[in-house]
mmCIF file with all atom_site columns, C-alpha atoms in Angstrom:
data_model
loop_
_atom_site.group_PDB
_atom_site.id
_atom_site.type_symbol
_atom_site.label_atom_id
_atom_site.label_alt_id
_atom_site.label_comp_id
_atom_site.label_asym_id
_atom_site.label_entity_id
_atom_site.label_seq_id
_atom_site.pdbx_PDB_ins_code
_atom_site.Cartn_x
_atom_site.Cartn_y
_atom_site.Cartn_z
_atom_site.occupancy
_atom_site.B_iso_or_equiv
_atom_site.pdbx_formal_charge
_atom_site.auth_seq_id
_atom_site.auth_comp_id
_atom_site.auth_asym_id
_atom_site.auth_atom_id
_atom_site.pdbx_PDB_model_num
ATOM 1  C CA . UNK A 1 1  ? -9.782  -15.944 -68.757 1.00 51.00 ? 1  UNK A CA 1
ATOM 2  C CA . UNK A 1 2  ? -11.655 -16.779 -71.658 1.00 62.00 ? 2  UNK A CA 1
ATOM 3  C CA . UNK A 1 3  ? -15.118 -16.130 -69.906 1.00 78.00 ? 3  UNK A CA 1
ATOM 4  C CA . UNK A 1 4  ? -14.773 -12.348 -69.907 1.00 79.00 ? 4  UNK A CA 1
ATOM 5  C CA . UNK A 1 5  ? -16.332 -10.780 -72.675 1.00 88.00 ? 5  UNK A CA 1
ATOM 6  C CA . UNK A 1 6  ? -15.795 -7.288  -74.187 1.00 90.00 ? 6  UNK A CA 1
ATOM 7  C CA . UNK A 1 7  ? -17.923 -5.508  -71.735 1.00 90.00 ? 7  UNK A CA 1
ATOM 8  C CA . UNK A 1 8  ? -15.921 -6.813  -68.774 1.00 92.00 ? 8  UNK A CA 1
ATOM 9  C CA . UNK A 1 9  ? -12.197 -5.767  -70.054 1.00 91.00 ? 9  UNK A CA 1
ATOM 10 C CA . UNK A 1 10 ? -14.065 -2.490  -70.853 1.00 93.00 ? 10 UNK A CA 1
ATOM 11 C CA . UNK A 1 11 ? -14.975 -1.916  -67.322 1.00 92.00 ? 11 UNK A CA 1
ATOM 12 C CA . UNK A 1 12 ? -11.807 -3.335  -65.652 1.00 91.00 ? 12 UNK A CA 1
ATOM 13 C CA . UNK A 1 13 ? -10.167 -0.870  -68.432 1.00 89.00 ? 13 UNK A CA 1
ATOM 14 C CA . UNK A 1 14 ? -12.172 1.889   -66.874 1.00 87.00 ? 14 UNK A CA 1
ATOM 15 C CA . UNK A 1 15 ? -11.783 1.363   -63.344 1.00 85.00 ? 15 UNK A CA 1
ATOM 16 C CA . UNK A 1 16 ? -7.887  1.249   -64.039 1.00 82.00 ? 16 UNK A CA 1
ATOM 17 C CA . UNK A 1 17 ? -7.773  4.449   -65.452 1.00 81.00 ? 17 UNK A CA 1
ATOM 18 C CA . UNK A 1 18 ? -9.682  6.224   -63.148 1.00 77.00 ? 18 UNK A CA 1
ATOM 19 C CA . UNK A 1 19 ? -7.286  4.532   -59.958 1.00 76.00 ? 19 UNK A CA 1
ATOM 20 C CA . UNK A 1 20 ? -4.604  5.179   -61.589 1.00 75.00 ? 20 UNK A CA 1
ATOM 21 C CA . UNK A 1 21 ? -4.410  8.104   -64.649 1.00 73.00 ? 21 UNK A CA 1
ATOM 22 C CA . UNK A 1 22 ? -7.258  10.314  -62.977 1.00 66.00 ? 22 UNK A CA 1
ATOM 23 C CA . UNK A 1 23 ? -6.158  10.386  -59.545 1.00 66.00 ? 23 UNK A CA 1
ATOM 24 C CA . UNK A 1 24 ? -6.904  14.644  -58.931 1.00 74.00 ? 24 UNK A CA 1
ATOM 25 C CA . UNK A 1 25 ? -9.384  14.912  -61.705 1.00 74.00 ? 25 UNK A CA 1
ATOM 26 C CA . UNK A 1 26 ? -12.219 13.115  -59.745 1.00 73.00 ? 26 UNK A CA 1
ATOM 27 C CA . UNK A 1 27 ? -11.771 15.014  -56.546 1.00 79.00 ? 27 UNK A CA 1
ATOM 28 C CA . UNK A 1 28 ? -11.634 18.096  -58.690 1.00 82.00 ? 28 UNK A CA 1
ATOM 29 C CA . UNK A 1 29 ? -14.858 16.726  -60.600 1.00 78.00 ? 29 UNK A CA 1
ATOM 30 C CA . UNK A 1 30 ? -17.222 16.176  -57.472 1.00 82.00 ? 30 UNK A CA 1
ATOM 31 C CA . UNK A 1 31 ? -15.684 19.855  -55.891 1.00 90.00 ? 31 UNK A CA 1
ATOM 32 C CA . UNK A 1 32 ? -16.956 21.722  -59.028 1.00 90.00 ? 32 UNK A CA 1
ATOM 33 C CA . UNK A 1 33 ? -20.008 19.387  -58.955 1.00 89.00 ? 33 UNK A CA 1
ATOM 34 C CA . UNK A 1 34 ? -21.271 20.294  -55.414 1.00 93.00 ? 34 UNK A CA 1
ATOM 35 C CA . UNK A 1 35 ? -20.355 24.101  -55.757 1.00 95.00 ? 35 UNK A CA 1
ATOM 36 C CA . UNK A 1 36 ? -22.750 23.793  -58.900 1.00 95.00 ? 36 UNK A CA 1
ATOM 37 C CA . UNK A 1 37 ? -24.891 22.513  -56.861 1.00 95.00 ? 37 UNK A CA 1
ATOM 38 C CA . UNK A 1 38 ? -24.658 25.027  -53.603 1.00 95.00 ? 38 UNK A CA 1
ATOM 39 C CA . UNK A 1 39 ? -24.716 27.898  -56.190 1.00 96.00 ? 39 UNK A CA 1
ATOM 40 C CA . UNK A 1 40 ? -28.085 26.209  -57.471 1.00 95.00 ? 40 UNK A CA 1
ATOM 41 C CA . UNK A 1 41 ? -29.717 25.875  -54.035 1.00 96.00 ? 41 UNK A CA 1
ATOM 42 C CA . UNK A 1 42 ? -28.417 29.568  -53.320 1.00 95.00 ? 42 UNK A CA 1
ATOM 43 C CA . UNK A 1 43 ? -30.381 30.742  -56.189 1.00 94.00 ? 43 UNK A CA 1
ATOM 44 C CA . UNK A 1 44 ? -33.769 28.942  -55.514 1.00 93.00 ? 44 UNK A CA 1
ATOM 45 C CA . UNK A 1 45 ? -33.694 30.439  -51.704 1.00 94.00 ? 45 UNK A CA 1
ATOM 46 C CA . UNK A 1 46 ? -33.059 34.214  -53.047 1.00 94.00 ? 46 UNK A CA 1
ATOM 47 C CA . UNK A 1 47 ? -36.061 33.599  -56.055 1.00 93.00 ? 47 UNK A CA 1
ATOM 48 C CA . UNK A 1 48 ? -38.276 32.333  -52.804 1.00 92.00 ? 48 UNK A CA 1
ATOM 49 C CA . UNK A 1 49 ? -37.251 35.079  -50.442 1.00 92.00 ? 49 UNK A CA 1
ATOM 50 C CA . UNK A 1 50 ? -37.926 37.846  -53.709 1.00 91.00 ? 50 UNK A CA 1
ATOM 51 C CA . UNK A 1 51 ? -41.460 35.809  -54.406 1.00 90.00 ? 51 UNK A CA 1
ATOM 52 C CA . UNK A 1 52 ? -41.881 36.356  -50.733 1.00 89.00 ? 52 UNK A CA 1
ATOM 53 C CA . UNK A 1 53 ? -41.534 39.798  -50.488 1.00 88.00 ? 53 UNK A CA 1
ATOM 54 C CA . UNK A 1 54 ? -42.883 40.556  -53.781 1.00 87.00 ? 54 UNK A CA 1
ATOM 55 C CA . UNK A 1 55 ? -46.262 38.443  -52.151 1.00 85.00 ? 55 UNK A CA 1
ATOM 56 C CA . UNK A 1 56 ? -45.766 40.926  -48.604 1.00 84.00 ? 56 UNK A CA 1
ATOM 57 C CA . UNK A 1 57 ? -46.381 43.989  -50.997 1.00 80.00 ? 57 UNK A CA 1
ATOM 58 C CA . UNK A 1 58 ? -49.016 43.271  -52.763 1.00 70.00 ? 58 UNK A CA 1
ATOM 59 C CA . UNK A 1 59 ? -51.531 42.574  -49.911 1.00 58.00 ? 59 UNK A CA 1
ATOM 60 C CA . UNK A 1 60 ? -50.500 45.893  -48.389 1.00 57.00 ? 60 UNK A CA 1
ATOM 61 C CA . UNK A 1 61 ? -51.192 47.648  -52.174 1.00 51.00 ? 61 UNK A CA 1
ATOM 62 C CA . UNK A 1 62 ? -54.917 45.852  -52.303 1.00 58.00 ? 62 UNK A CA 1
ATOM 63 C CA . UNK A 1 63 ? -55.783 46.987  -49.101 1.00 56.00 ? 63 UNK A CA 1
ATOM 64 C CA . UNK A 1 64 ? -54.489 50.231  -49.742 1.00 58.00 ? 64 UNK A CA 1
ATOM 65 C CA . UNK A 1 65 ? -56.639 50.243  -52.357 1.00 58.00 ? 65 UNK A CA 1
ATOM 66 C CA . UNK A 1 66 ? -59.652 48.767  -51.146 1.00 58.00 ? 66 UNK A CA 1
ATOM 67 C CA . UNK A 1 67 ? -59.459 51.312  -48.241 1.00 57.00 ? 67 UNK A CA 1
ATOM 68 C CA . UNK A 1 68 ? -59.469 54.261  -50.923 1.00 58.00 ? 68 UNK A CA 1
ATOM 69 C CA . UNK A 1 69 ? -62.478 52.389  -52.444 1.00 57.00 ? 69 UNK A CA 1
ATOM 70 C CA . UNK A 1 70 ? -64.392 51.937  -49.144 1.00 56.00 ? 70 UNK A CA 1
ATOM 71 C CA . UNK A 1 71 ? -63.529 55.344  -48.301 1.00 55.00 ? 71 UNK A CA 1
ATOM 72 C CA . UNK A 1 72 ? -65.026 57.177  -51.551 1.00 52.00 ? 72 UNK A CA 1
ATOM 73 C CA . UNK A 1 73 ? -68.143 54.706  -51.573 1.00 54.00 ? 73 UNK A CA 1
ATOM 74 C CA . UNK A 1 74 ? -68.613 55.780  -47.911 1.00 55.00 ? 74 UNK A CA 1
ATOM 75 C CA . UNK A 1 75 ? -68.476 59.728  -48.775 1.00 57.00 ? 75 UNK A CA 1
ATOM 76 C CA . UNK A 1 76 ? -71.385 58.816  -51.425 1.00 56.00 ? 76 UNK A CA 1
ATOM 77 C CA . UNK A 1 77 ? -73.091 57.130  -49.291 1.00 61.00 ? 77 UNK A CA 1
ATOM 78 C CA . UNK A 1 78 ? -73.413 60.093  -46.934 1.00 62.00 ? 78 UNK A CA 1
ATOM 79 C CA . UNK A 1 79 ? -74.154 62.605  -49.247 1.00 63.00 ? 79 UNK A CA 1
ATOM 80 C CA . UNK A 1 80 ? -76.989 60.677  -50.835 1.00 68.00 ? 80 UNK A CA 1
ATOM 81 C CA . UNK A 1 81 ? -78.136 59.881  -47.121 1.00 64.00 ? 81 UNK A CA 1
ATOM 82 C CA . UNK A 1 82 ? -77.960 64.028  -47.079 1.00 68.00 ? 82 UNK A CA 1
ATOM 83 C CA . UNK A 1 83 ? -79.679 64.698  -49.925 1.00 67.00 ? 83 UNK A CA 1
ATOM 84 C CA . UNK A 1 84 ? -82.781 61.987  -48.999 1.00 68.00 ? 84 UNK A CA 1
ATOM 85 C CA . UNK A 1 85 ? -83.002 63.702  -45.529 1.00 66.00 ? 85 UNK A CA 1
ATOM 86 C CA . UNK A 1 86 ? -82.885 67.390  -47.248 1.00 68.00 ? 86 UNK A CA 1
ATOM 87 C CA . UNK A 1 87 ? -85.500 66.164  -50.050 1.00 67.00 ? 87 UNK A CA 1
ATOM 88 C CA . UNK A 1 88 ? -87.838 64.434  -47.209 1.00 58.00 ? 88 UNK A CA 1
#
């Protein structure tokens, strides 16, 4: 028994208490762990569904907007056309 050094009667040490002193605490430990984690993965879907939608408005604004653009350039374009065909 001589060949174990201080390392090894640490770990045997450790592996006894956890058998045998923290018998509910790891159990409890790797619950509250993989809730943390659920609640984690919960909150990375709703940021990519809010990304999402944020991404579906915007499109619909721009166009919006580039139709009001295209629209008032259009109008211009007509009355200049007018005013070319009235000057001769």
């Amino acid at each position: 028994m001589g060949s174990f050094s201080v390392w090894h009667w640490l770990i045997v040490l450790a592996v006894v208490l956890l058998l045998f002193g923290g018998g509910g605490k790891i159990p409890k430990l790797m619950k509250d762990m993989g809730s943390g984690i659920n609640a984690f993965k919960k909150g990375l879907k709703e940021e990519e569904k809010k990304k999402a939608e944020a991404e579906s408005e915007t499109p619909k604004a721009i166009k919006s907007d580039e139709a009001t653009t295209t629209d008032a350039s259009s109008s211009e374009s007509e009355s200049e056309t007018e005013k070319k065909a009235a000057n001769g």
